[in-house]
Coordinates of C-alpha atoms and ligand atoms in Angstrom, one line a residue:
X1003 CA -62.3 -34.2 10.9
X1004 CA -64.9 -33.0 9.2
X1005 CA -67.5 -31.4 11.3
X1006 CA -71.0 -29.4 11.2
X1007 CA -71.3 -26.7 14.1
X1008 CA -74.7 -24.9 14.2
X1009 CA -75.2 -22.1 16.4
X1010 CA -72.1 -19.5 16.5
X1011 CA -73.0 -17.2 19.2
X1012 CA -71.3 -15.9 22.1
X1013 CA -70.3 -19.4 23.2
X1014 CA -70.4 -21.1 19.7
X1015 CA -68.8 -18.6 17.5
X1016 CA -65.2 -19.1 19.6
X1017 CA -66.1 -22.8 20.2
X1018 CA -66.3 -23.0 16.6
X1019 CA -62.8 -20.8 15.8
X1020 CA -61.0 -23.0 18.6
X1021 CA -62.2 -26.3 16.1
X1022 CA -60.4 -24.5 13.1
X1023 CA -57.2 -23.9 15.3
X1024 CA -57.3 -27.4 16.0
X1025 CA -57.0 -28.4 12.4
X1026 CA -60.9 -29.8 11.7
X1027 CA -62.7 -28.4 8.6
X1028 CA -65.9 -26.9 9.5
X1029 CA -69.3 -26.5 7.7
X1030 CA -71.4 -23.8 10.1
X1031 CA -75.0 -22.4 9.8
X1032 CA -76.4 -20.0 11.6
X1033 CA -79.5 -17.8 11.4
X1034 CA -77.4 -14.3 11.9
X1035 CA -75.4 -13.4 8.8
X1036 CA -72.6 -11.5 11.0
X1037 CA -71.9 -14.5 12.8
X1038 CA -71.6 -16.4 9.4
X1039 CA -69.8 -13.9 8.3
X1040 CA -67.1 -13.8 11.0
X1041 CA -66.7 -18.0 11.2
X1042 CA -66.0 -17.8 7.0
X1043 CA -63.1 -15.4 7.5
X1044 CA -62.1 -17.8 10.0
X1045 CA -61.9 -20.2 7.5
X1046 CA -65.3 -22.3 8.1
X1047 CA -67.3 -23.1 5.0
X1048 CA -70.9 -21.8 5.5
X1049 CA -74.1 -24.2 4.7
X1050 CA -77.7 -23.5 3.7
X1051 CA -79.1 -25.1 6.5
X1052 CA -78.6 -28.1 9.2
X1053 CA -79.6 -30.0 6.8
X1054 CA -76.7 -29.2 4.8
X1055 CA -74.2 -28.9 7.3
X1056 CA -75.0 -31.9 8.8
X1057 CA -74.8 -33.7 5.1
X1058 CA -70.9 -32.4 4.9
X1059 CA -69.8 -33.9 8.0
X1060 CA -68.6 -37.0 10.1
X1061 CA -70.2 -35.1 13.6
X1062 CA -72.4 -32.1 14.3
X1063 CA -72.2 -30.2 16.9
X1064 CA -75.0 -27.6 17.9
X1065 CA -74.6 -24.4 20.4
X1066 CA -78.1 -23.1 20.8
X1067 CA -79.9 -20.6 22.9
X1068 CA -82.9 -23.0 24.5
X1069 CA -84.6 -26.5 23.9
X1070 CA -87.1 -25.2 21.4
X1071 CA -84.0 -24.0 19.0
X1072 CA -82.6 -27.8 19.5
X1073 CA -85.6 -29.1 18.7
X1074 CA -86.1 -27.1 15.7
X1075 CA -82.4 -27.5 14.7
X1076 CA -82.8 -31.4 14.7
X1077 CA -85.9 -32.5 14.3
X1078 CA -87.4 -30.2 10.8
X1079 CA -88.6 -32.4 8.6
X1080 CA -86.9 -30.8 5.4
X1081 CA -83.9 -29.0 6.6
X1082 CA -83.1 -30.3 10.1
X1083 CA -80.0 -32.4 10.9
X1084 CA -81.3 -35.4 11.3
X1085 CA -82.5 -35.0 7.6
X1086 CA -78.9 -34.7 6.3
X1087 CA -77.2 -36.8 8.7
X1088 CA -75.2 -40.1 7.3
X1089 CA -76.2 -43.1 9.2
X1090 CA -73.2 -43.6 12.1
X1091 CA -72.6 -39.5 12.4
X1092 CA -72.5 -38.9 16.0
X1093 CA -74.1 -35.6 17.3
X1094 CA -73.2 -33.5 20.4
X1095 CA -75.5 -31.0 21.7
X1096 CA -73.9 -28.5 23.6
X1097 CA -76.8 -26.2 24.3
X1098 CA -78.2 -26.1 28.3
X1099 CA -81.5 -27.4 28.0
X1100 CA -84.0 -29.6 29.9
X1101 CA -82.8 -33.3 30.3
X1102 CA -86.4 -34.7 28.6
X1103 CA -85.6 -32.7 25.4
X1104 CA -81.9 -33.9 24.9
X1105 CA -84.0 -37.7 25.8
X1106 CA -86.3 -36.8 22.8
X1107 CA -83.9 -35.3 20.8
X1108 CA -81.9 -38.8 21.4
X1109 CA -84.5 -41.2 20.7
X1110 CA -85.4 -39.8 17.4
X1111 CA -81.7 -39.5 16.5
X1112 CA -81.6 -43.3 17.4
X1113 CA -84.5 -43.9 15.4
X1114 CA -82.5 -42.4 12.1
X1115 CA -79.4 -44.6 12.6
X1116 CA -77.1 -41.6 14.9
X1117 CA -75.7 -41.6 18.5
X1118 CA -76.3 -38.4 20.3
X1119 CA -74.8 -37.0 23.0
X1120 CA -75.6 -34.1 25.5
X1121 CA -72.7 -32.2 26.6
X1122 CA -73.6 -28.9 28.0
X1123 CA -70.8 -26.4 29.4
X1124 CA -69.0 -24.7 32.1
X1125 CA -66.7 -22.4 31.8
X1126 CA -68.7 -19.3 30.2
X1127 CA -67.9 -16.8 27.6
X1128 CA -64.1 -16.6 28.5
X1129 CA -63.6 -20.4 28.6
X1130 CA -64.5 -21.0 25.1
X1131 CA -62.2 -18.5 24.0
X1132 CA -59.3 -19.8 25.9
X1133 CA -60.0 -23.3 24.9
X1134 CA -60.9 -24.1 28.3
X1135 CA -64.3 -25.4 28.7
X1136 CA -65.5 -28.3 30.7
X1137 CA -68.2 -30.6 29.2
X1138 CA -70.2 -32.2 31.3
X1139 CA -71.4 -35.5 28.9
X1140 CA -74.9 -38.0 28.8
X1141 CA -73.0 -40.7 26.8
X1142 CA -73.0 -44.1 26.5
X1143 CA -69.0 -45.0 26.8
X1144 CA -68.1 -46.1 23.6
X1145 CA -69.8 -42.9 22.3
X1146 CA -67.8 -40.9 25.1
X1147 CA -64.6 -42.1 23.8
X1148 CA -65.1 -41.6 20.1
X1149 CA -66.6 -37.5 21.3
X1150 CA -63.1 -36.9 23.3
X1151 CA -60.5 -36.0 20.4
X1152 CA -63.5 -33.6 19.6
X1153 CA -64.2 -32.1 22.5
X1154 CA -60.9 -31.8 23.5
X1155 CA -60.3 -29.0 20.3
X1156 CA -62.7 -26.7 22.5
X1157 CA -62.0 -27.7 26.8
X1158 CA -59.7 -28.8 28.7
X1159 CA -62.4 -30.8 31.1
X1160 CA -64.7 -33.6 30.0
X1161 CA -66.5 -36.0 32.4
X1162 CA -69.0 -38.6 31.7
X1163 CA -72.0 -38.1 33.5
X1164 CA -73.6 -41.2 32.5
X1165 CA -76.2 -42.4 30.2
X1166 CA -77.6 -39.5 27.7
X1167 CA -79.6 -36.4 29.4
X1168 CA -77.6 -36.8 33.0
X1169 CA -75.3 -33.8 31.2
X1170 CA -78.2 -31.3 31.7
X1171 CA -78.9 -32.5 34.9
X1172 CA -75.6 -32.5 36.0
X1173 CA -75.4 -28.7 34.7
X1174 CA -78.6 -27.8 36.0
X1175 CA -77.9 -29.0 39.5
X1176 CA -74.7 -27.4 39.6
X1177 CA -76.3 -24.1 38.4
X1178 CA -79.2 -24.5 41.0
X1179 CA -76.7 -24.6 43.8
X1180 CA -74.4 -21.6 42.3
X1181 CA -77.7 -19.6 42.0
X1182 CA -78.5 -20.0 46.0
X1183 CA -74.9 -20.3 46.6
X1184 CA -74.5 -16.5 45.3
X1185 CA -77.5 -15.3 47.2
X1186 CA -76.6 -16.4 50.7
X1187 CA -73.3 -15.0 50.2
X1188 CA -74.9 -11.5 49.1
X1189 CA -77.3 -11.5 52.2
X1190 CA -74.4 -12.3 54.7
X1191 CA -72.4 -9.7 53.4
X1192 CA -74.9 -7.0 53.5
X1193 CA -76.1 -7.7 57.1
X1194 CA -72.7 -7.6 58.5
X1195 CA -72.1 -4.2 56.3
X1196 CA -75.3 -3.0 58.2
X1197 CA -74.2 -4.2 61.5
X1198 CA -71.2 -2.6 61.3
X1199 CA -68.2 -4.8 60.2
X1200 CA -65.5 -4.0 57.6
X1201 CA -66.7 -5.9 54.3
X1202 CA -63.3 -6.7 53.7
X1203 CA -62.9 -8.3 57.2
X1204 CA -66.3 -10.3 57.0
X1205 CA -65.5 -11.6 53.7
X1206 CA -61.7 -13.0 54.5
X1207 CA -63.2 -14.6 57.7
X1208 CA -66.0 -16.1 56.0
X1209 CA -63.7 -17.3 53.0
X1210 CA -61.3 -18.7 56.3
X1211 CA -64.5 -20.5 57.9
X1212 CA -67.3 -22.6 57.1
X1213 CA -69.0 -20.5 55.0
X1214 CA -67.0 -20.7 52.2
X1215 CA -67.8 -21.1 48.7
X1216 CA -67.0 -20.2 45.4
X1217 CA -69.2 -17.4 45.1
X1218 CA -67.4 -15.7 48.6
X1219 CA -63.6 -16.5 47.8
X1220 CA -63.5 -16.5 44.2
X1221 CA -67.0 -14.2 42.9
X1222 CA -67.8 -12.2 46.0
X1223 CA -71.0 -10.2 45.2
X1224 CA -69.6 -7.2 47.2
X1225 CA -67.7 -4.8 45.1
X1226 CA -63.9 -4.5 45.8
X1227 CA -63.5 -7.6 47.9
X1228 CA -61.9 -9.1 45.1
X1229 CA -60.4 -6.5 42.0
X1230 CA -60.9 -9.3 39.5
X1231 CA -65.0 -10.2 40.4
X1232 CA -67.5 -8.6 38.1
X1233 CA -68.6 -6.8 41.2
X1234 CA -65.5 -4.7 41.4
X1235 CA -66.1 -3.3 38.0
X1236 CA -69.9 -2.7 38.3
X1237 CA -71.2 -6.3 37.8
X1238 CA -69.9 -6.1 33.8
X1239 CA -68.7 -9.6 31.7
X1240 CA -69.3 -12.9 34.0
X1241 CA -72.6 -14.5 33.7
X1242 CA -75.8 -13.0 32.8
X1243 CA -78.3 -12.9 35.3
X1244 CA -80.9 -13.8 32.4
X1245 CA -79.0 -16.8 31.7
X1246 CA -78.9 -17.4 35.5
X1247 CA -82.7 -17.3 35.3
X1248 CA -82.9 -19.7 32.3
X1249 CA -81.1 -22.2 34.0
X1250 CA -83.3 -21.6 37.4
X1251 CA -86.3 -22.5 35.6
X1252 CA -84.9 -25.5 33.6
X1253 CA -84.1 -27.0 37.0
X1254 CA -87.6 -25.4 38.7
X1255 CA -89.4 -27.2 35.9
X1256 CA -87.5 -30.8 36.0
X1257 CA -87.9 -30.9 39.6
X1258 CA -92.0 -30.1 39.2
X1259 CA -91.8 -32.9 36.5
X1260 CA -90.2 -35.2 39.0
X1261 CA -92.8 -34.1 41.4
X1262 CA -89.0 -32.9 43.6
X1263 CA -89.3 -29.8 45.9
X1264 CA -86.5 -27.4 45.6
X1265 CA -87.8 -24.6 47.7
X1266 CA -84.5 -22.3 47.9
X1267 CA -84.5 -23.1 44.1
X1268 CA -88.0 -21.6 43.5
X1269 CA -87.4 -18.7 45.5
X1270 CA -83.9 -17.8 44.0
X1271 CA -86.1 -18.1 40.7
X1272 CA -88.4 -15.2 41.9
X1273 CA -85.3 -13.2 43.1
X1274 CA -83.1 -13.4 39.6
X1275 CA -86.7 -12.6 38.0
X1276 CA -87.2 -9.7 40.4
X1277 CA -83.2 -8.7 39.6
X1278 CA -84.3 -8.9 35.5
X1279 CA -87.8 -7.1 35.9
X1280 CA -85.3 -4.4 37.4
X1281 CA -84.1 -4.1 34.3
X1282 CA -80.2 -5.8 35.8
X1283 CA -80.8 -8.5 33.4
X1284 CA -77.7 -8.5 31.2
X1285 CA -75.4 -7.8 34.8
X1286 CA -73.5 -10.8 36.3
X1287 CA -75.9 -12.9 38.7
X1288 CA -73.9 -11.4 41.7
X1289 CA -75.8 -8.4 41.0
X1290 CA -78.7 -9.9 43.0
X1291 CA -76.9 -8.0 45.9
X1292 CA -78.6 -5.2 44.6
X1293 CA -82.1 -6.2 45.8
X1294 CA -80.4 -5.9 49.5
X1295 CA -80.9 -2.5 49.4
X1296 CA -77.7 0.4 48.0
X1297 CA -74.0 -0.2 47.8
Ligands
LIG2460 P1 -76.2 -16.8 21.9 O1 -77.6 -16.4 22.0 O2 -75.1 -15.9 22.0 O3 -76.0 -17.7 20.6 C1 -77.0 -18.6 20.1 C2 -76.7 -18.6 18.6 O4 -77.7 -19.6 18.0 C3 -77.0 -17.3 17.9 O5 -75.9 -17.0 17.0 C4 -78.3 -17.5 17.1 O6 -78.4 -16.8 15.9 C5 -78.2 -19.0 16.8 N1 -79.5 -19.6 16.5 C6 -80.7 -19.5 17.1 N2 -81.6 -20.2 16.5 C7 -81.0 -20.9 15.5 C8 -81.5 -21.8 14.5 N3 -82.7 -22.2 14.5 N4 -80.6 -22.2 13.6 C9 -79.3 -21.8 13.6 N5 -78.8 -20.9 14.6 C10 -79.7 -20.5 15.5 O7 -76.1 -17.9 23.1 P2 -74.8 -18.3 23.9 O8 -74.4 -17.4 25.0 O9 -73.8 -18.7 22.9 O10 -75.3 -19.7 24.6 C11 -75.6 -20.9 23.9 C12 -76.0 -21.9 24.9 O11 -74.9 -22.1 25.8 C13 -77.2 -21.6 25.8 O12 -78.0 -22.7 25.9 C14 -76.6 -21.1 27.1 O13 -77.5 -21.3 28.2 C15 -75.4 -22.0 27.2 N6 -74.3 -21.4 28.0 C16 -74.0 -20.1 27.9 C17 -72.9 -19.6 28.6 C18 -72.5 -18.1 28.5 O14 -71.8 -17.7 29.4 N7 -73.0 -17.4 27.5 C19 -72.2 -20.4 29.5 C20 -72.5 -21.8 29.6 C21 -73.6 -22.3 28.8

């Protein structure tokens, strides 16, 4: 298939290079000419702008950093996709942004004559190079169905979360819960280090009991509980606490919208922004053990 991918970073560049692999011709844009660089050699033709990628190709797909970049990406009157888009070209946005934006973003692709589909990811850095991802997708099901052979060049998971923009909220739900998940784990283990139990011995009797979660058995915060958790090599590769944050106040601010509390969500917001102020910005969020005082 032909297809448009816009946004080759981190997470889109080896999205993008896992398309190729799967046999689809690609016409990519990007604003860094590194990352345009690298997807050409790759054997991706490179456009002028959405607009022109967009007018190559039977679907786009878009990997950007935040909502205003997908609004700008889609919506620019003389050089966005929705300017170059065919009439029937379906269009997956893979960026984690807020579920009203991928509504809008919906609406006016409607308006033009193109489905649109949200379908934000899980899996991080590692799972798009693998292949692995899993897309969480707002679709209506025809639209679903018709994404799948796509998708499927770039994860391994894809659910339908139901009707377009319950992707984002499905992702920012699930990264809400991680983010409080990660500090409750963090605080346990450093009281019962300051008590006086064996870390080790804590942790395999918490991940044996009711406290067990994924960020104790499978990302413990503590370092060398687990040799292959960012923590045991100095909170290095996983995920960002930065992007952590983002995703805090994507969910912070739908919930404010929806006039929702989510008190543990608002304070884990001020405790990843505490982390980043600290300059531990760029460390995996199971650095937030830090603010319990030193290893
Ligand atoms: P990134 O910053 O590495 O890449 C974004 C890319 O978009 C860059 O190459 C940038 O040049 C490009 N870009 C920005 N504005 C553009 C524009 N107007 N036109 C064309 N290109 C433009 O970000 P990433 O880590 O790849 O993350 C992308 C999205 O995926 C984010 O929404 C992020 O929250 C989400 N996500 C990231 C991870 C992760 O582990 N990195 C995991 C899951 C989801």
């Amino acid at each position: 298939m032909q297809i448009g991918f816009i946004g080759l970073g981190h997470m889109g560049g080896p999205m993008a290079a896992n398309l190729l692999k799967a046999g689809h011709a690609l016409t990519v844009f990007d604003l860094s000419p590194a990352a345009l660089e690298d997807a050409q050699k790759a054997g991706a033709k490179v456009a002028a702008s959405p607009r022109a990628a967009a007018e190559a190709s039977e679907t786009v797909i878009t990997m950007l950093p935040a909502a205003a970049h997908v609004k700008a990406v889609y919506l620019n009157e003389d050089d966005g996709v929705l300017a170059g888009a065919r009439a029937g070209v379906p269009l997956i946005d893979s960026s984690t942004i807020d579920p009203a934006t991928a509504r809008l973003v919906a609406d006016a692709a409607r308006a033009h004559g193109n489905s649109f589909a949200d379908a934000p990811v899980s899996g991080g850095v590692v799972g798009a190079q693998a292949g692995t991802l899993t897309f969480m997708v707002g679709a209506d099901e025809a639209l679903f169905e018709t994404l799948k052979p796509v998708l499927a060049g770039m994860g391994k998971n894809m659910v339908r979360c139901g009707e377009t923009g319950t992707g984002q909220i499905a992702k920012i739900c699930n990264n809400l819960l991680l983010a409080i998940s990660m500090i409750g784990v963090a605080e346990a283990m450093k009281l019962g280090e300051v008590l006086g139990i064996d870390p080790t011995k804590l942790a395999s009797i918490i991940n044996t009991s009711t406290g067990r979660c994924w960020s104790s058995d499978t990302c413990n915060p503590y370092p060398n509980i687990l040799p292959n958790a960012p923590a045991s090599r100095g909170y290095s590769g996983g995920f960002g606490a930065d992007l952590m944050l983002k995703d805090l106040g994507l969910a912070v601010d739908a919930a404010r919208q929806a006039k929702q509390p989510v008190f543990l969500g608002a304070l884990a917001q001020q405790l990843y922004q505490s982390m980043s102020q600290q300059g531990l910005g760029d460390l995996d969020f199971s650095g937030i053990i830090k603010l319990y005082g030193k290893e």
